[in-house]
Tab-separated table of C-alpha atoms in Angstrom:
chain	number	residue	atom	x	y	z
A	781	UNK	CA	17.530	6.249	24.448
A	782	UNK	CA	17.032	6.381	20.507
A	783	UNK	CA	13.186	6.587	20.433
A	784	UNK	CA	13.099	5.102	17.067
A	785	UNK	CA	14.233	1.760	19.140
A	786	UNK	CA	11.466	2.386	22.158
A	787	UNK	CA	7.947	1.812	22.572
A	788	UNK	CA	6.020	0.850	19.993
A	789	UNK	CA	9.347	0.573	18.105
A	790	UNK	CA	10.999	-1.507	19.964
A	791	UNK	CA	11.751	-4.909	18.829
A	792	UNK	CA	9.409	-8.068	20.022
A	793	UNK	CA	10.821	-9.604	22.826
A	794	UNK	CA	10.061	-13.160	21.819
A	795	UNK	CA	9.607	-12.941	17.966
A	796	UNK	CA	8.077	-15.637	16.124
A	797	UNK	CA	9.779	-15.362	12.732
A	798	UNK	CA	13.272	-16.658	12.160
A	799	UNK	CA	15.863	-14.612	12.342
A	800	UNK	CA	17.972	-14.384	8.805
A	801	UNK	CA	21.189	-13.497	8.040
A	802	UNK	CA	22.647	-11.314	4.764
A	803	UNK	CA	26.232	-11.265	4.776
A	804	UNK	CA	27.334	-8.744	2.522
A	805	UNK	CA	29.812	-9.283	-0.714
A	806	UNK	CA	30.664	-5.742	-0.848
A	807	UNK	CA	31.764	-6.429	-4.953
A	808	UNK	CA	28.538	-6.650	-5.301
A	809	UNK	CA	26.495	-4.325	-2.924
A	810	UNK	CA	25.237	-1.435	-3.720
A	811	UNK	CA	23.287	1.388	-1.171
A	812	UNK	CA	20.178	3.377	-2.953
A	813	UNK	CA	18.945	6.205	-1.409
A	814	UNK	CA	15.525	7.125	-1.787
A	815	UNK	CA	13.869	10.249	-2.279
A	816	UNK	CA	16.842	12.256	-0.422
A	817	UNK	CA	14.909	15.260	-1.151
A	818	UNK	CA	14.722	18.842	0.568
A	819	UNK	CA	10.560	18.437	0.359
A	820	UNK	CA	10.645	15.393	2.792
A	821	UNK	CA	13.548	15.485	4.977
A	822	UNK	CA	13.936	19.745	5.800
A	823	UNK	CA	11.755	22.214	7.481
A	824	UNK	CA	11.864	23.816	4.729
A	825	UNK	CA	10.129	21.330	2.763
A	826	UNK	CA	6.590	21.348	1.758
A	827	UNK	CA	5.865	17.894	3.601
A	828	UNK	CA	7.563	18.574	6.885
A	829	UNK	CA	4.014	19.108	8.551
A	830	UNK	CA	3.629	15.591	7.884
A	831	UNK	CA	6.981	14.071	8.602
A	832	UNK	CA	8.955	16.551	10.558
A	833	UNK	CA	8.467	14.210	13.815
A	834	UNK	CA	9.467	11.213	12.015
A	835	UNK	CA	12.517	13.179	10.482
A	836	UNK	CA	13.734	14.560	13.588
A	837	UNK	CA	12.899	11.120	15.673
A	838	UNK	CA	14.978	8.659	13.710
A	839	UNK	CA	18.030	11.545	13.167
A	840	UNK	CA	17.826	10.418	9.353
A	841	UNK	CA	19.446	13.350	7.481
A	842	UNK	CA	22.736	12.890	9.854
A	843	UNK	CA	22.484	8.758	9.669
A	844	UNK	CA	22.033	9.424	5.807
A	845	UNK	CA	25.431	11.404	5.789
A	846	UNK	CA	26.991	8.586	7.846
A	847	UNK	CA	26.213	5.951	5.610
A	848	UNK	CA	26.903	7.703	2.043
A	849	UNK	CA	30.150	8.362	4.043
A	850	UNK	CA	30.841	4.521	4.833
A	851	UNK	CA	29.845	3.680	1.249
A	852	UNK	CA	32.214	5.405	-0.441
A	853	UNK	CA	34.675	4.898	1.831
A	854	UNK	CA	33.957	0.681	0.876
A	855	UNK	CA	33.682	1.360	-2.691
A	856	UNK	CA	30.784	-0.070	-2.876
A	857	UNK	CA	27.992	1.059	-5.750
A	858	UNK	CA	25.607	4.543	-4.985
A	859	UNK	CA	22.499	5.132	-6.915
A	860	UNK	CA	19.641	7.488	-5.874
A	861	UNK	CA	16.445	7.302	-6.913
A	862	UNK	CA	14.513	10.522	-6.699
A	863	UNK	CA	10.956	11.673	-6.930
A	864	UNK	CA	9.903	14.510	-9.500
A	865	UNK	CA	6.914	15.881	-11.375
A	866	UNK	CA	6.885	17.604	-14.094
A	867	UNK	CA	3.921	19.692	-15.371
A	868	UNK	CA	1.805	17.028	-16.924
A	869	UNK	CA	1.718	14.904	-14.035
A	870	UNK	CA	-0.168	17.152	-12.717
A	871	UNK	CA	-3.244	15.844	-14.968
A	872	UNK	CA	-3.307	12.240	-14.285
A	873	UNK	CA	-7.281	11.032	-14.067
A	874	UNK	CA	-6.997	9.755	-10.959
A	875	UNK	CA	-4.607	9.755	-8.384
A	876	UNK	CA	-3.888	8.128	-4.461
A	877	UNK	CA	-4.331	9.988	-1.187
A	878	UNK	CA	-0.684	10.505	-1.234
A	879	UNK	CA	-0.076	11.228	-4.933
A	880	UNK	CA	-2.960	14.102	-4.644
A	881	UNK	CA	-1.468	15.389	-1.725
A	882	UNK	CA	1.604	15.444	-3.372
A	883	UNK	CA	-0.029	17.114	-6.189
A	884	UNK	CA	-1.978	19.721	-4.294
A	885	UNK	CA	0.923	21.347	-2.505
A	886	UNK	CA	3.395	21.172	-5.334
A	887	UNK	CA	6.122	18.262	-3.652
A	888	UNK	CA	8.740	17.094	-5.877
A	889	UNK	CA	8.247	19.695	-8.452
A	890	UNK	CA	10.374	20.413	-11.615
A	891	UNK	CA	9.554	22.537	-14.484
A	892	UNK	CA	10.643	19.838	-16.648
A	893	UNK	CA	13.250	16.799	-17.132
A	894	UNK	CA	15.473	19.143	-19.662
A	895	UNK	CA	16.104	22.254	-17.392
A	896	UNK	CA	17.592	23.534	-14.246
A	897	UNK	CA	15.518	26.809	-14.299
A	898	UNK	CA	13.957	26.940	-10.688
A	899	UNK	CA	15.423	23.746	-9.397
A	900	UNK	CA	17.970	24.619	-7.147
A	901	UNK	CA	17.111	24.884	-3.349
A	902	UNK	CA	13.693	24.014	-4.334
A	903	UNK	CA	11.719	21.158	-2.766
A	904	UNK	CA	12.834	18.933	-5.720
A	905	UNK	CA	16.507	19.686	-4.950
A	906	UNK	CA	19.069	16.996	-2.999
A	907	UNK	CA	19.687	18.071	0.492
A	908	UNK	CA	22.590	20.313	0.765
A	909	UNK	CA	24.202	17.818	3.203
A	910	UNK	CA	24.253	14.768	0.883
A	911	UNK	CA	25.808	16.973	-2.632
A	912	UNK	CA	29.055	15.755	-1.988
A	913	UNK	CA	28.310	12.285	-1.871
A	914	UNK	CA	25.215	12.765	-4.683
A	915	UNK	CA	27.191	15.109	-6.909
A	916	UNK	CA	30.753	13.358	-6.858
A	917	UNK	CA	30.588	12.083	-10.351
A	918	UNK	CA	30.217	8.875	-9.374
A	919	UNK	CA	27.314	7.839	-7.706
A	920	UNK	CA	24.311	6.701	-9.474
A	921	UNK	CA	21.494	9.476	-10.110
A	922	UNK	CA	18.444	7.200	-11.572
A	923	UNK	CA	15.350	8.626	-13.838
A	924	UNK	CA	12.657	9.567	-11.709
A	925	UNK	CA	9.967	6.933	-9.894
A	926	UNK	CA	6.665	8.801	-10.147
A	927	UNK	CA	4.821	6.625	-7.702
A	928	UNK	CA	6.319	4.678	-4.766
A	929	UNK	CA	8.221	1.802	-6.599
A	930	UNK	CA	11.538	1.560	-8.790
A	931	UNK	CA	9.271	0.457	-11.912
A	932	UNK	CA	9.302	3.057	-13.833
A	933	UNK	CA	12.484	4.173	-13.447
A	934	UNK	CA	16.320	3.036	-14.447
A	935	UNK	CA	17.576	1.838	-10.864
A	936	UNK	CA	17.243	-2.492	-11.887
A	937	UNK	CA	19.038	-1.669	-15.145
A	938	UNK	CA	22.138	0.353	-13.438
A	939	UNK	CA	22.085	-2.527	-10.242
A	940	UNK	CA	22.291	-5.138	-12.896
A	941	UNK	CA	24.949	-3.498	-14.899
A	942	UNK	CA	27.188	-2.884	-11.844
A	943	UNK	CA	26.809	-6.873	-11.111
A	944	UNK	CA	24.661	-5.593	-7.918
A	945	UNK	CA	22.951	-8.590	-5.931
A	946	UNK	CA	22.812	-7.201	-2.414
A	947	UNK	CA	20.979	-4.237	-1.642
A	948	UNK	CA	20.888	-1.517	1.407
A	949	UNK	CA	18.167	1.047	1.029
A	950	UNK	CA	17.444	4.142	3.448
A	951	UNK	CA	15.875	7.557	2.852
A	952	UNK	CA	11.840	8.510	2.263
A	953	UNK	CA	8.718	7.598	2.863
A	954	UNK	CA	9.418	4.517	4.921
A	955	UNK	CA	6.305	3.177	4.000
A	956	UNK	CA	5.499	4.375	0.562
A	957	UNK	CA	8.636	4.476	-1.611
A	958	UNK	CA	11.188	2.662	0.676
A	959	UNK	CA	8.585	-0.107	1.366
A	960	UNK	CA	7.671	-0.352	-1.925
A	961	UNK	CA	11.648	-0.268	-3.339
A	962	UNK	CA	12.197	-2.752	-0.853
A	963	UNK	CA	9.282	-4.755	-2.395
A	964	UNK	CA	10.256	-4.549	-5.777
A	965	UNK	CA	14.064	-5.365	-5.351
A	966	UNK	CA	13.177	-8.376	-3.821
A	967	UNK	CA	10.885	-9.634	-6.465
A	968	UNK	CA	13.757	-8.977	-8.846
A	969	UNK	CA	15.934	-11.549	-6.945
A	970	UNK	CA	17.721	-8.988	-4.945
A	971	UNK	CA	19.158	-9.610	-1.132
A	972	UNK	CA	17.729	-6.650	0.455
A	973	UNK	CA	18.279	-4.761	3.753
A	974	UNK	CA	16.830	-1.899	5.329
A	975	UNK	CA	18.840	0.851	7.580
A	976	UNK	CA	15.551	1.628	10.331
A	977	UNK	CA	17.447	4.640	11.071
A	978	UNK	CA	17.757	6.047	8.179
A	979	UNK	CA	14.181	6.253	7.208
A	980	UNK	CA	10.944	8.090	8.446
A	981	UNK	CA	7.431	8.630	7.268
A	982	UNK	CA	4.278	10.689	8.152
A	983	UNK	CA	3.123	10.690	11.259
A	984	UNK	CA	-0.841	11.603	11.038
A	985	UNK	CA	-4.111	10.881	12.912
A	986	UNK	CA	-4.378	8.521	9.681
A	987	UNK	CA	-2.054	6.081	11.139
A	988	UNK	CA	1.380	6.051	12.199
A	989	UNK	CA	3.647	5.318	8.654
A	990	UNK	CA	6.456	4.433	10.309
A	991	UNK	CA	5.604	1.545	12.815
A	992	UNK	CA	3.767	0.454	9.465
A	993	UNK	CA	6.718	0.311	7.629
A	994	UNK	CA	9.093	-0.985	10.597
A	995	UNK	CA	6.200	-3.859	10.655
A	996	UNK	CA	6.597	-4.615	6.734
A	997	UNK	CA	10.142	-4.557	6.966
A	998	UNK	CA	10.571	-6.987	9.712
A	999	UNK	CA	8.494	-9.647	7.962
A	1000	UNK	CA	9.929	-9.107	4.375
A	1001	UNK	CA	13.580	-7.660	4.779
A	1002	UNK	CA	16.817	-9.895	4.506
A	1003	UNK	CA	18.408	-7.283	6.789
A	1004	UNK	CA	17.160	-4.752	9.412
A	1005	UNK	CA	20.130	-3.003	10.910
A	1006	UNK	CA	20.657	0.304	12.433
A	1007	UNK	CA	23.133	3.043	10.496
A	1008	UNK	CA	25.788	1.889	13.203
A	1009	UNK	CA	25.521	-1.484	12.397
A	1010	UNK	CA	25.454	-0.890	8.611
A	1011	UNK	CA	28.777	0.826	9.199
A	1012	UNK	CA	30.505	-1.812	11.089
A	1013	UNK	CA	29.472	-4.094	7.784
A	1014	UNK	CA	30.926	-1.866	4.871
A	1015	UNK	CA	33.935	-1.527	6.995
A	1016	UNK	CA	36.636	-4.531	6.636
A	1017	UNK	CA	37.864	-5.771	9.734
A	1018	UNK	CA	41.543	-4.446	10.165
């Protein structure tokens, strides 16, 4: 059995909260991907110490595959919003746990927002797996978040100017930039769902990110489906 779906996963047997329902207008749906980055989702990457279990637990880079697949097989609106530094980030005055981790090992990095150089196959670089869908011409590559949230970044403007009111967000960290994507969308007004498959976060002696995402998600989300059940929605009924 999917451990993503067992133990302290699983879902409450007799939940309290009401159960809510987002039925998706695909005209006006859009999936963002989050952070669909070689540093936090391949062995490779400089975070996988961190997040490797997570990773491998929920299956996320084939689930991610699966649903860029469905989306563009509905039409339906891509954007990705991806995480890079550039050299002067590297001076901020102060900084999170996260963000000086971050820092301190180099994650995300870019030499700068006007050059290639060095950014291929580096940490900063899309998985090789999701190019096609990422690199078709179409799909939506945002600006840059440089924390955890879509606020400094481009993603609101390009929803709103696609008509987007219904959101389904996957990718990295479940608790840090999903969550906090998830957050923002919905104070914007969005409909928002989360794929619980298609996410993971850093398992550490700190605390467990991804039962404190899963936890988040299931009081705030519109949606909480699993990649198969994503699927089935973004495909029409014949």
């Amino acid at each position: 059995m999917d451990p993503t779906f067992t133990g302290p996963y699983a879902d409450t047997a007799t939940p309290v909260l009401p159960r809510t329902e987002m039925t998706l207008d695909l005209a006006r749906t859009a999936l963002v991907v989050i952070d669909p980055q070689i540093d936090v989702m391949s062995p490779k990457g400089l975070a996988w110490p961190a997040v490797g279990e997570s990773v491998t637990e929920t299956n996320i880079v084939a689930n991610l595959v699966t649903l860029f697949r469905a989306a563009k097989a509905a039409g339906i609106t891509v954007a990705v919003s991806p995480h890079y530094y550039y050299c002067w980030d590297h001076h901020w005055r102060w900084q999170s746990p996260l963000e000086k981790f971050q820092h301190d090992v180099g994650a995300f990095d870019r030499k700068g927002p006007y050059t290639l150089d060095g950014f291929r196959a580096s940490g900063a670089d899309f998985m090789e797996e999701f190019k096609p869908y990422i690199e078709d011409g179409k799909t939506i590559i945002c600006a840059p978040h440089k924390l955890y949230g879509p606020q400094t970044n481009d993603l609101k403007l390009q929803l709103g100017k696609q008509g987007i009111r219904q959101v389904i967000v996957a990718g990295m960290l479940a608790n840090m930039c999903v969550e906090s994507h998830m957050r923002d969308l919905l104070e914007a007004g969005y409909e928002v769902a989360v794929v619980r498959d298609a996410v993971a976060a850093p398992k550490l002696p700190d605390g467990d990110g991804y039962l404190a995402a899963l936890i988040n998600y299931r009081f705030m989300a519109n949606g909480l489906w699993t990649t198969q059940e994503t699927v089935a929605r973004l495909t029409p009924a014949a």
